[in-house]
Each structure stands twice: as structure tokens, then as C-alpha cells.
Amino acid sequence: MPKPICYAEVSLHPLAWEQLKAHYEITSDDSRLPEASAALVYSVPDHWAFSESTSRLKAVACHSCSSSAAAWMKEQGIALTLAHSLWRTVAEHTLALMMAAARNIVPADRAVRNGEWSGQDLKIPYSGWDFQQKTIGIWGMGKIGIELAGLISGFGMNRLYNDCRRLPAEQEQRLGIAYASVEDMLAQADYFCILLPLNEQTRGALGKEQFARMKKGCILINTARAGIIEEQAFQEALENGTIGAAGLDVFWRENDVQPAYLAERTNVVLTPHLGGSTYECDMVLANAVLERK
Ligand SMILES: NC(=O)c1ccc[n+]([C@@H]2O[C@H](COP(=O)([O-])OP(=O)(O)OC[C@H]3O[C@@H](n4cnc5c(N)ncnc54)[C@H](O)[C@@H]3O)[C@@H](O)[C@H]2O)c1
Ligand SMILES: O=C(O)[C@H](O)COP(=O)(O)O
């Protein structure tokens, strides 16, 4: 018997692919969407609503979905799974970048591999920075920001956040976070994590003016979207030492060769949009369609 067809427009862990392939024929070819009974996508495209091409779908698993897309799927009887696991997974990656940037993990690893640990004390060039008694600023206390605040609760840090929607006092207390203006956060934060969405209001929100207020030597982490930071201002802040170190998972030009000012610096850690990429996170998507095959 032929296997049912699963349309998949996501990058999945090899072990998750293996499990899917055991039960489905997988395709990413748009022209075969009308044959698919299941679909895995990052977010559900608007043009799928009530389309002939999605009429055979029984199950859709995704990371994000507009309320209108959720409504038409409900009306069509399509089982929708939103993989909430993504938030914690991205928060963990944000923490990994913070740790790698603060402790020079990548250049120190490279030095050991290159045989530089021979007769010289590498503690001097690669000595790093603690978390305890430092201030972290989290800009965007949404789904991922809240996970991050929880993850670092044992680190002994002063935790500030800014969001256009302030959390209820009781939730702030539970998470151990204090609301601050962006200006205060910039002035005080030793670690600054961006977890805003990219939209009209946030595009370029961290620009020249904001970097001028930033505490010198701040460790800046961006796992949200590159466009929230003005690239020229970022480069200047990196070059003049305002940014002491950075961890980036998102880029102004993704899937491309990165400019020398980034690629050649040892105080930046770069990951290729891996924030949501773990076996467990991918298996939440895979299992959602495996359960409904
Ligand atoms: N690196 C990755 O792989 C990866 C994966 C998933 C999401 N993301 C990105 O992470 C970011 C956060 O995602 P999320 O799911 O937590 O989003 P979210 O919508 O749950 O949270 C964003 C928060 O930002 C706040 N906000 C919006 N505009 C603001 C403004 N102008 N000023 C202050 N606060 C503002 C919102 O009120 C909200 O609380 C997004 O940019 C998303 O695209 C990255
Ligand atoms: O960052 C995210 O929202 C997910 O990892 C998916 O990213 P993409 O839709 O930009 O590929």
C-alpha cells in the first residue's frame, strides 16, 4: 500500500525525518500539496485557507499560525498542532549564546585545536565574565522571553525587562523580573537579549541612539530577528567596544556569506538560525502528524 503523503516545508532533525519517512512519503513540492493528508510548516500560509490544494489535509503541525488560519482549519476539521515547545527551545539557545559569548567558548576551543596551548597561558586571552550579580535586560517579555527569565532564575542576576505590555505584578514577582524603560535597561544591562518581534515599530529599534546609551562592554544576544538592530550602528558599536561580545542566531543576510566585520571577530558567536532546532522540538511537529496518519 502506498504511504500517505506529508507535505513538509521545515528543516527537521535527521532522526525526526527517519521516523516520519517510515510512515509517510515526504514532499516539499508545492504541486503535490493537493495529495497531502498531513503538513509540517513553520507557519501556515494565508493562501491555504479553503483552497482546493489543501482540501485533503487532515493534520497540520506548525510553530505559528494566525487566528484566521486556525479558524478555517477548525471549520474544515483539520487537526492543528502548534508546537509550543519552540519557545523553551529558543530560550535555551539564547542562553547557550550568552554563555558562549561570556566565556569565549568558540575562540578558546579554536586555540586549543590549533595547538596554541603550548607554553602559553590561554587563561589570559580567554578569561571571561560571570553571570552572578550582573544585570540582564530582556527586551520583549513574550513567549520566549518568559521562558528565558525562568531559565536564568538560579543565576543570581538582576533581571530587568521591557515590553510594550507590562506583565501583571504577580507574574513579575513569580518570574523575579522588574520592569524598566529601554533607556534604563540599556544603561544598566551587562547582558542584553532581544526577543521582540520584527514589525513596523521594532525595525531598527536598536540603533545609533540606543547604542550611545548602552553600558560599555555589554554582551548583546539576538535570537529574534536581525532587522530589529540597525546593522551600521551594530558594526560601529562592536568596533568601538560598546558591545563587548555578541551572540547572533539571526542575520541581516541569512543563507549568505557574512561580512568580514562579523566573520573575522573572535568576540562574536554566530549560529545559522538554529534557535528552534533540536530533536525534541522537531519531534513535537513530527509526532503531531504521526499520531494522525
Ligand atoms: N531564532 C529562532 O530560531 C527563533 C524561533 C522562534 C522565534 N524567533 C523570534 O523570537 C522573537 C520572539 O518570539 P516570541 O514567540 O517570544 O514572540 P512573542 O510575540 O510571544 O513576544 C514578543 C513580545 O514583544 C513585545 N513587543 C512587541 N512590540 C514591542 C515593542 N515595540 N516594544 C516592546 N515590546 C514589544 C510583545 O508585547 C510580546 O510580549 C520573534 O522575533 C521571533 O520571530 C526566533
Ligand atoms: O525563527 C523562527 O521563527 C523559526 O525558527 C522559523 O524561522 P523562519 O520561518 O524564519 O525560517
mmCIF file of C-alpha atoms and ligand atoms in Angstrom:
data_model
loop_
_atom_site.group_PDB
_atom_site.id
_atom_site.type_symbol
_atom_site.label_atom_id
_atom_site.label_comp_id
_atom_site.label_asym_id
_atom_site.label_seq_id
_atom_site.Cartn_x
_atom_site.Cartn_y
_atom_site.Cartn_z
ATOM 1 C CA MET A 1 0.000 0.000 0.000
ATOM 2 C CA PRO A 2 1.400 3.452 -0.845
ATOM 3 C CA LYS A 3 2.234 5.617 2.115
ATOM 4 C CA PRO A 4 0.126 8.715 2.760
ATOM 5 C CA ILE A 5 1.740 11.983 1.688
ATOM 6 C CA CYS A 6 3.095 14.548 4.101
ATOM 7 C CA TYR A 7 3.981 17.991 2.771
ATOM 8 C CA ALA A 8 6.962 19.262 4.801
ATOM 9 C CA GLU A 9 8.449 22.730 4.446
ATOM 10 C CA VAL A 10 10.640 22.620 7.555
ATOM 11 C CA SER A 11 14.193 21.571 8.430
ATOM 12 C CA LEU A 12 13.985 18.617 10.803
ATOM 13 C CA HIS A 13 16.494 16.661 12.847
ATOM 14 C CA PRO A 14 17.619 13.545 10.872
ATOM 15 C CA LEU A 15 16.088 11.197 13.476
ATOM 16 C CA ALA A 16 12.752 13.009 13.204
ATOM 17 C CA TRP A 17 12.887 12.663 9.382
ATOM 18 C CA GLU A 18 13.606 8.966 9.751
ATOM 19 C CA GLN A 19 10.514 8.417 11.893
ATOM 20 C CA LEU A 20 8.340 10.432 9.537
ATOM 21 C CA LYS A 21 9.645 8.624 6.478
ATOM 22 C CA ALA A 22 8.769 5.261 7.997
ATOM 23 C CA HIS A 23 5.080 6.197 7.779
ATOM 24 C CA TYR A 24 4.756 8.949 5.177
ATOM 25 C CA GLU A 25 6.023 9.810 1.735
ATOM 26 C CA ILE A 26 7.508 13.251 2.348
ATOM 27 C CA THR A 27 7.435 16.026 -0.218
ATOM 28 C CA SER A 28 8.277 19.724 -0.240
ATOM 29 C CA ASP A 29 6.957 20.103 -3.785
ATOM 30 C CA ASP A 30 4.088 22.640 -3.732
ATOM 31 C CA SER A 31 2.436 20.970 -6.705
ATOM 32 C CA ARG A 32 1.885 17.837 -4.580
ATOM 33 C CA LEU A 33 0.182 19.671 -1.711
ATOM 34 C CA PRO A 34 -3.288 18.673 -3.051
ATOM 35 C CA GLU A 35 -2.349 14.990 -2.488
ATOM 36 C CA ALA A 36 -1.126 15.564 1.084
ATOM 37 C CA SER A 37 -3.065 14.381 4.120
ATOM 38 C CA ALA A 38 -0.586 15.971 6.547
ATOM 39 C CA ALA A 39 1.598 19.057 6.531
ATOM 40 C CA LEU A 40 4.517 20.351 8.583
ATOM 41 C CA VAL A 41 5.311 24.049 8.207
ATOM 42 C CA TYR A 42 6.877 26.834 10.309
ATOM 43 C CA SER A 43 3.760 28.909 9.845
ATOM 44 C CA VAL A 44 0.577 28.266 7.895
ATOM 45 C CA PRO A 45 0.424 30.371 4.696
ATOM 46 C CA ASP A 46 -2.697 32.555 4.387
ATOM 47 C CA HIS A 47 -3.387 31.355 0.835
ATOM 48 C CA TRP A 48 -4.039 27.836 2.151
ATOM 49 C CA ALA A 49 -7.394 28.938 3.564
ATOM 50 C CA PHE A 50 -10.263 26.967 1.966
ATOM 51 C CA SER A 51 -8.050 26.238 -1.046
ATOM 52 C CA GLU A 52 -8.537 23.200 -3.307
ATOM 53 C CA SER A 53 -4.849 22.462 -2.755
ATOM 54 C CA THR A 54 -5.353 21.828 0.968
ATOM 55 C CA SER A 55 -8.678 20.016 0.750
ATOM 56 C CA ARG A 56 -7.198 16.592 1.614
ATOM 57 C CA LEU A 57 -5.328 17.750 4.712
ATOM 58 C CA LYS A 58 -6.276 16.031 7.939
ATOM 59 C CA ALA A 59 -3.442 17.229 10.163
ATOM 60 C CA VAL A 60 -1.234 20.316 10.198
ATOM 61 C CA ALA A 61 1.644 20.885 12.611
ATOM 62 C CA CYS A 62 3.392 24.249 12.821
ATOM 63 C CA HIS A 63 5.199 26.705 15.092
ATOM 64 C CA SER A 64 2.914 29.642 14.428
ATOM 65 C CA CYS A 65 -0.490 30.180 12.949
ATOM 66 C CA SER A 66 -2.694 33.259 12.562
ATOM 67 C CA SER A 67 -6.114 33.163 14.215
ATOM 68 C CA SER A 68 -7.777 33.240 10.772
ATOM 69 C CA ALA A 69 -5.762 30.195 9.646
ATOM 70 C CA ALA A 70 -6.677 28.381 12.872
ATOM 71 C CA ALA A 71 -10.345 29.241 12.256
ATOM 72 C CA TRP A 72 -10.523 27.835 8.706
ATOM 73 C CA MET A 73 -8.744 24.660 9.776
ATOM 74 C CA LYS A 74 -11.237 24.196 12.591
ATOM 75 C CA GLU A 75 -14.092 24.684 10.134
ATOM 76 C CA GLN A 76 -12.559 22.122 7.745
ATOM 77 C CA GLY A 77 -11.990 19.612 10.566
ATOM 78 C CA ILE A 78 -8.183 19.737 10.162
ATOM 79 C CA ALA A 79 -6.342 18.829 13.368
ATOM 80 C CA LEU A 80 -3.964 21.686 14.132
ATOM 81 C CA THR A 81 -0.935 21.309 16.408
ATOM 82 C CA LEU A 82 1.001 24.379 17.480
ATOM 83 C CA ALA A 83 4.421 23.324 18.739
ATOM 84 C CA HIS A 84 4.728 25.400 21.886
ATOM 85 C CA SER A 85 7.951 23.564 22.672
ATOM 86 C CA LEU A 86 9.693 26.026 20.322
ATOM 87 C CA TRP A 87 9.670 28.794 22.922
ATOM 88 C CA ARG A 88 11.673 26.909 25.505
ATOM 89 C CA THR A 89 13.997 25.580 22.800
ATOM 90 C CA VAL A 90 14.788 29.109 21.542
ATOM 91 C CA ALA A 91 15.220 30.339 25.127
ATOM 92 C CA GLU A 92 17.781 27.576 25.710
ATOM 93 C CA HIS A 93 19.657 28.613 22.565
ATOM 94 C CA THR A 94 19.634 32.234 23.748
ATOM 95 C CA LEU A 95 21.216 31.068 26.986
ATOM 96 C CA ALA A 96 23.758 28.964 25.073
ATOM 97 C CA LEU A 97 24.831 32.049 23.089
ATOM 98 C CA MET A 98 25.045 34.110 26.286
ATOM 99 C CA MET A 99 27.292 31.522 27.884
ATOM 100 C CA ALA A 100 29.440 31.038 24.794
ATOM 101 C CA ALA A 101 29.895 34.801 24.350
ATOM 102 C CA ALA A 102 30.634 35.456 28.038
ATOM 103 C CA ARG A 103 33.179 32.648 28.370
ATOM 104 C CA ASN A 104 34.885 32.866 24.944
ATOM 105 C CA ILE A 105 33.991 29.235 24.278
ATOM 106 C CA VAL A 106 34.408 29.361 20.500
ATOM 107 C CA PRO A 107 37.775 31.170 20.186
ATOM 108 C CA ALA A 108 39.180 29.234 23.172
ATOM 109 C CA ASP A 109 38.160 25.946 21.540
ATOM 110 C CA ARG A 110 39.778 27.068 18.298
ATOM 111 C CA ALA A 111 43.020 27.997 20.095
ATOM 112 C CA VAL A 112 43.233 24.571 21.759
ATOM 113 C CA ARG A 113 42.608 22.826 18.425
ATOM 114 C CA ASN A 114 45.199 24.986 16.685
ATOM 115 C CA GLY A 115 47.898 23.905 19.136
ATOM 116 C CA GLU A 116 48.192 27.368 20.671
ATOM 117 C CA TRP A 117 48.106 25.900 24.201
ATOM 118 C CA SER A 118 51.747 25.106 24.153
ATOM 119 C CA GLY A 119 53.913 27.055 26.529
ATOM 120 C CA GLN A 120 51.466 29.927 26.838
ATOM 121 C CA ASP A 121 48.721 30.623 29.336
ATOM 122 C CA LEU A 122 45.459 30.770 27.416
ATOM 123 C CA LYS A 123 43.595 31.852 30.558
ATOM 124 C CA ILE A 124 44.730 35.387 29.848
ATOM 125 C CA PRO A 125 43.264 35.937 26.368
ATOM 126 C CA TYR A 126 40.157 33.841 27.015
ATOM 127 C CA SER A 127 39.232 34.797 30.574
ATOM 128 C CA GLY A 128 35.507 35.657 30.592
ATOM 129 C CA TRP A 129 32.664 37.195 32.559
ATOM 130 C CA ASP A 130 30.360 35.877 35.308
ATOM 131 C CA PHE A 131 26.581 35.983 35.364
ATOM 132 C CA GLN A 132 26.067 36.328 39.100
ATOM 133 C CA GLN A 133 25.486 39.826 40.420
ATOM 134 C CA LYS A 134 25.226 41.106 36.858
ATOM 135 C CA THR A 135 22.223 42.745 35.251
ATOM 136 C CA ILE A 136 20.388 41.232 32.315
ATOM 137 C CA GLY A 137 17.952 43.212 30.175
ATOM 138 C CA ILE A 138 15.376 41.237 28.193
ATOM 139 C CA TRP A 139 13.666 43.319 25.513
ATOM 140 C CA GLY A 140 10.433 41.507 24.657
ATOM 141 C CA MET A 141 8.868 39.507 27.505
ATOM 142 C CA GLY A 142 6.666 37.313 25.327
ATOM 143 C CA LYS A 143 6.643 33.544 24.953
ATOM 144 C CA ILE A 144 10.417 33.126 24.602
ATOM 145 C CA GLY A 145 11.321 35.958 26.978
ATOM 146 C CA ILE A 146 9.254 34.378 29.750
ATOM 147 C CA GLU A 147 10.982 31.016 29.204
ATOM 148 C CA LEU A 148 14.382 32.736 29.341
ATOM 149 C CA ALA A 149 13.512 34.599 32.543
ATOM 150 C CA GLY A 150 12.577 31.264 34.136
ATOM 151 C CA LEU A 151 15.733 29.517 32.886
ATOM 152 C CA ILE A 152 18.075 32.077 34.437
ATOM 153 C CA SER A 153 16.241 32.271 37.736
ATOM 154 C CA GLY A 154 19.054 30.443 39.551
ATOM 155 C CA PHE A 155 21.846 32.613 38.177
ATOM 156 C CA GLY A 156 21.802 35.333 40.827
ATOM 157 C CA MET A 157 21.255 38.049 38.221
ATOM 158 C CA ASN A 158 19.344 41.298 38.490
ATOM 159 C CA ARG A 159 16.686 40.681 35.818
ATOM 160 C CA LEU A 160 15.143 43.670 34.009
ATOM 161 C CA TYR A 161 12.709 43.542 31.126
ATOM 162 C CA ASN A 162 10.879 45.868 28.819
ATOM 163 C CA ASP A 163 7.753 45.100 26.828
ATOM 164 C CA CYS A 164 5.020 47.295 25.371
ATOM 165 C CA ARG A 165 2.623 45.221 27.515
ATOM 166 C CA ARG A 166 3.735 45.142 31.132
ATOM 167 C CA LEU A 167 3.083 41.814 32.880
ATOM 168 C CA PRO A 168 0.827 41.695 35.954
ATOM 169 C CA ALA A 169 2.743 42.435 39.183
ATOM 170 C CA GLU A 170 2.106 38.937 40.477
ATOM 171 C CA GLN A 171 3.689 37.372 37.345
ATOM 172 C CA GLU A 172 6.690 39.742 37.545
ATOM 173 C CA GLN A 173 7.171 38.645 41.127
ATOM 174 C CA ARG A 174 6.887 34.954 40.279
ATOM 175 C CA LEU A 175 9.443 35.307 37.473
ATOM 176 C CA GLY A 176 11.711 37.521 39.603
ATOM 177 C CA ILE A 177 11.842 40.245 36.938
ATOM 178 C CA ALA A 178 11.481 44.014 37.204
ATOM 179 C CA TYR A 179 10.008 46.303 34.547
ATOM 180 C CA ALA A 180 12.378 49.015 33.238
ATOM 181 C CA SER A 181 12.386 51.591 30.480
ATOM 182 C CA VAL A 182 14.518 50.707 27.445
ATOM 183 C CA GLU A 183 16.858 53.584 28.398
ATOM 184 C CA ASP A 184 17.369 52.252 31.930
ATOM 185 C CA MET A 185 17.881 48.745 30.654
ATOM 186 C CA LEU A 186 20.491 49.923 28.145
ATOM 187 C CA ALA A 187 22.314 51.886 30.827
ATOM 188 C CA GLN A 188 22.362 49.029 33.346
ATOM 189 C CA ALA A 189 22.461 45.753 31.446
ATOM 190 C CA ASP A 190 25.675 43.733 31.306
ATOM 191 C CA TYR A 191 23.741 41.227 29.152
ATOM 192 C CA PHE A 192 21.079 42.431 26.738
ATOM 193 C CA CYS A 193 18.807 39.930 24.970
ATOM 194 C CA ILE A 194 16.489 40.899 22.138
ATOM 195 C CA LEU A 195 13.266 38.905 21.984
ATOM 196 C CA LEU A 196 10.931 41.335 20.198
ATOM 197 C CA PRO A 197 9.003 40.531 17.036
ATOM 198 C CA LEU A 198 10.130 42.331 13.871
ATOM 199 C CA ASN A 199 7.437 44.791 12.793
ATOM 200 C CA GLU A 200 6.995 48.425 11.765
ATOM 201 C CA GLN A 201 7.620 49.628 15.343
ATOM 202 C CA THR A 202 10.621 47.449 16.097
ATOM 203 C CA ARG A 203 12.554 47.636 12.800
ATOM 204 C CA GLY A 204 15.860 49.354 13.654
ATOM 205 C CA ALA A 205 14.745 49.830 17.287
ATOM 206 C CA LEU A 206 18.302 49.223 18.475
ATOM 207 C CA GLY A 207 20.118 51.958 16.551
ATOM 208 C CA LYS A 208 22.818 54.587 16.991
ATOM 209 C CA GLU A 209 20.883 56.462 19.671
ATOM 210 C CA GLN A 210 20.285 53.318 21.733
ATOM 211 C CA PHE A 211 23.891 52.102 21.391
ATOM 212 C CA ALA A 212 25.009 55.511 22.687
ATOM 213 C CA ARG A 213 23.100 54.731 25.914
ATOM 214 C CA MET A 214 24.329 51.146 26.202
ATOM 215 C CA LYS A 215 26.633 50.177 29.075
ATOM 216 C CA LYS A 216 30.156 49.799 27.701
ATOM 217 C CA GLY A 217 31.173 46.197 27.150
ATOM 218 C CA CYS A 218 27.608 44.865 27.135
ATOM 219 C CA ILE A 219 27.110 41.306 25.875
ATOM 220 C CA LEU A 220 24.372 41.509 23.253
ATOM 221 C CA ILE A 221 22.359 38.464 22.185
ATOM 222 C CA ASN A 222 19.901 38.434 19.290
ATOM 223 C CA THR A 223 17.845 35.321 18.662
ATOM 224 C CA ALA A 224 14.805 37.305 17.448
ATOM 225 C CA ARG A 225 15.218 38.971 14.045
ATOM 226 C CA ALA A 226 18.236 40.877 12.681
ATOM 227 C CA GLY A 227 16.179 43.803 11.384
ATOM 228 C CA ILE A 228 15.434 44.902 14.970
ATOM 229 C CA ILE A 229 19.063 46.086 15.095
ATOM 230 C CA GLU A 230 20.455 48.694 12.671
ATOM 231 C CA GLU A 231 23.386 46.935 11.089
ATOM 232 C CA GLN A 232 25.608 50.001 10.639
ATOM 233 C CA ALA A 233 25.078 51.049 14.261
ATOM 234 C CA PHE A 234 25.774 47.468 15.399
ATOM 235 C CA GLN A 235 29.048 47.373 13.472
ATOM 236 C CA GLU A 236 30.151 50.689 14.980
ATOM 237 C CA ALA A 237 29.199 49.552 18.499
ATOM 238 C CA LEU A 238 31.206 46.370 18.004
ATOM 239 C CA GLU A 239 34.194 48.260 16.688
ATOM 240 C CA ASN A 240 34.210 50.951 19.386
ATOM 241 C CA GLY A 241 33.813 48.427 22.242
ATOM 242 C CA THR A 242 30.272 49.410 23.279
ATOM 243 C CA ILE A 243 29.408 45.785 22.559
ATOM 244 C CA GLY A 244 31.899 43.671 24.483
ATOM 245 C CA ALA A 245 30.727 40.445 22.867
ATOM 246 C CA ALA A 246 27.724 39.308 20.869
ATOM 247 C CA GLY A 247 25.799 36.163 20.120
ATOM 248 C CA LEU A 248 23.731 36.145 16.957
ATOM 249 C CA ASP A 249 21.373 33.491 15.621
ATOM 250 C CA VAL A 250 19.712 35.809 13.112
ATOM 251 C CA PHE A 251 21.358 37.888 10.391
ATOM 252 C CA TRP A 252 20.736 40.788 8.082
ATOM 253 C CA ARG A 253 21.567 38.463 5.189
ATOM 254 C CA GLU A 254 20.669 34.884 6.085
ATOM 255 C CA ASN A 255 21.802 31.947 3.949
ATOM 256 C CA ASP A 256 24.726 34.026 2.743
ATOM 257 C CA VAL A 257 28.399 34.673 3.349
ATOM 258 C CA GLN A 258 28.698 37.012 6.350
ATOM 259 C CA PRO A 259 30.638 40.310 6.155
ATOM 260 C CA ALA A 260 34.228 40.365 7.422
ATOM 261 C CA TYR A 261 33.410 42.667 10.359
ATOM 262 C CA LEU A 262 31.374 39.761 11.776
ATOM 263 C CA ALA A 263 33.076 36.668 10.430
ATOM 264 C CA GLU A 264 36.572 37.732 11.468
ATOM 265 C CA ARG A 265 35.832 38.850 15.033
ATOM 266 C CA THR A 266 36.532 36.472 17.885
ATOM 267 C CA ASN A 267 34.113 38.183 20.294
ATOM 268 C CA VAL A 268 31.017 37.258 18.324
ATOM 269 C CA VAL A 269 29.387 33.831 18.316
ATOM 270 C CA LEU A 270 27.369 33.097 15.196
ATOM 271 C CA THR A 271 24.826 30.311 14.718
ATOM 272 C CA PRO A 272 22.856 29.777 11.497
ATOM 273 C CA HIS A 273 19.277 30.390 12.755
ATOM 274 C CA LEU A 274 19.417 27.294 14.954
ATOM 275 C CA GLY A 275 17.321 28.658 17.817
ATOM 276 C CA GLY A 276 14.420 26.274 17.294
ATOM 277 C CA SER A 277 16.435 23.305 16.044
ATOM 278 C CA THR A 278 16.520 20.412 18.462
ATOM 279 C CA TYR A 279 15.431 16.802 18.142
ATOM 280 C CA GLU A 280 12.793 17.203 20.852
ATOM 281 C CA CYS A 281 11.318 20.349 19.351
ATOM 282 C CA ASP A 282 11.202 18.752 15.891
ATOM 283 C CA MET A 283 9.603 15.587 17.282
ATOM 284 C CA VAL A 284 6.673 17.623 18.613
ATOM 285 C CA LEU A 285 5.902 18.525 14.981
ATOM 286 C CA ALA A 286 6.616 15.029 13.663
ATOM 287 C CA ASN A 287 4.564 13.278 16.366
ATOM 288 C CA ALA A 288 1.573 15.510 15.693
ATOM 289 C CA VAL A 289 1.228 14.086 12.181
ATOM 290 C CA LEU A 290 2.421 10.575 13.069
ATOM 291 C CA GLU A 291 -0.427 10.300 15.583
ATOM 292 C CA ARG A 292 -2.946 11.113 12.855
ATOM 293 C CA LYS A 293 -1.631 9.087 9.912
HETATM 294 N N1 LIG B 1 15.967 32.120 16.405
HETATM 295 C C1 LIG B 1 14.906 31.360 16.162
HETATM 296 O O1 LIG B 1 15.013 30.239 15.671
HETATM 297 C C2 LIG B 1 13.538 31.854 16.523
HETATM 298 C C3 LIG B 1 12.488 30.935 16.669
HETATM 299 C C4 LIG B 1 11.231 31.413 17.035
HETATM 300 C C5 LIG B 1 11.021 32.781 17.195
HETATM 301 N N2 LIG B 1 12.051 33.640 16.989
HETATM 302 C C6 LIG B 1 11.872 35.085 17.163
HETATM 303 O O2 LIG B 1 11.923 35.406 18.550
HETATM 304 C C7 LIG B 1 11.196 36.615 18.776
HETATM 305 C C8 LIG B 1 10.266 36.454 19.974
HETATM 306 O O3 LIG B 1 9.334 35.439 19.716
HETATM 307 P P1 LIG B 1 8.125 35.159 20.732
HETATM 308 O O4 LIG B 1 7.463 33.912 20.269
HETATM 309 O O5 LIG B 1 8.597 35.262 22.133
HETATM 310 O O6 LIG B 1 7.199 36.406 20.416
HETATM 311 P P2 LIG B 1 6.014 36.981 21.298
HETATM 312 O O7 LIG B 1 5.107 37.688 20.350
HETATM 313 O O8 LIG B 1 5.444 35.953 22.192
HETATM 314 O O9 LIG B 1 6.753 38.051 22.234
HETATM 315 C C9 LIG B 1 7.202 39.278 21.778
HETATM 316 C C10 LIG B 1 6.975 40.309 22.868
HETATM 317 O O10 LIG B 1 7.425 41.568 22.373
HETATM 318 C C11 LIG B 1 6.503 42.561 22.799
HETATM 319 N N3 LIG B 1 6.602 43.711 21.917
HETATM 320 C C12 LIG B 1 6.114 43.825 20.647
HETATM 321 N N4 LIG B 1 6.433 45.039 20.155
HETATM 322 C C13 LIG B 1 7.109 45.688 21.122
HETATM 323 C C14 LIG B 1 7.692 46.970 21.214
HETATM 324 N N5 LIG B 1 7.659 47.840 20.188
HETATM 325 N N6 LIG B 1 8.318 47.331 22.364
HETATM 326 C C15 LIG B 1 8.352 46.478 23.427
HETATM 327 N N7 LIG B 1 7.810 45.246 23.390
HETATM 328 C C16 LIG B 1 7.216 44.853 22.256
HETATM 329 C C17 LIG B 1 5.142 41.889 22.779
HETATM 330 O O11 LIG B 1 4.237 42.535 23.649
HETATM 331 C C18 LIG B 1 5.494 40.474 23.243
HETATM 332 O O12 LIG B 1 5.329 40.322 24.635
HETATM 333 C C19 LIG B 1 10.487 36.940 17.475
HETATM 334 O O13 LIG B 1 11.238 37.893 16.759
HETATM 335 C C20 LIG B 1 10.536 35.613 16.713
HETATM 336 O O14 LIG B 1 10.498 35.785 15.323
HETATM 337 C C21 LIG B 1 13.299 33.196 16.671
HETATM 338 O O1 LIG B 2 12.771 31.804 13.815
HETATM 339 C C1 LIG B 2 11.708 31.192 13.679
HETATM 340 O O2 LIG B 2 10.580 31.719 13.825
HETATM 341 C C2 LIG B 2 11.742 29.762 13.273
HETATM 342 O O3 LIG B 2 12.981 29.182 13.536
HETATM 343 C C3 LIG B 2 11.474 29.695 11.836
HETATM 344 O O4 LIG B 2 12.213 30.647 11.195
HETATM 345 P P1 LIG B 2 11.944 31.032 9.672
HETATM 346 O O5 LIG B 2 10.470 30.968 9.495
HETATM 347 O O6 LIG B 2 12.494 32.425 9.582
HETATM 348 O O7 LIG B 2 12.721 30.050 8.898
#
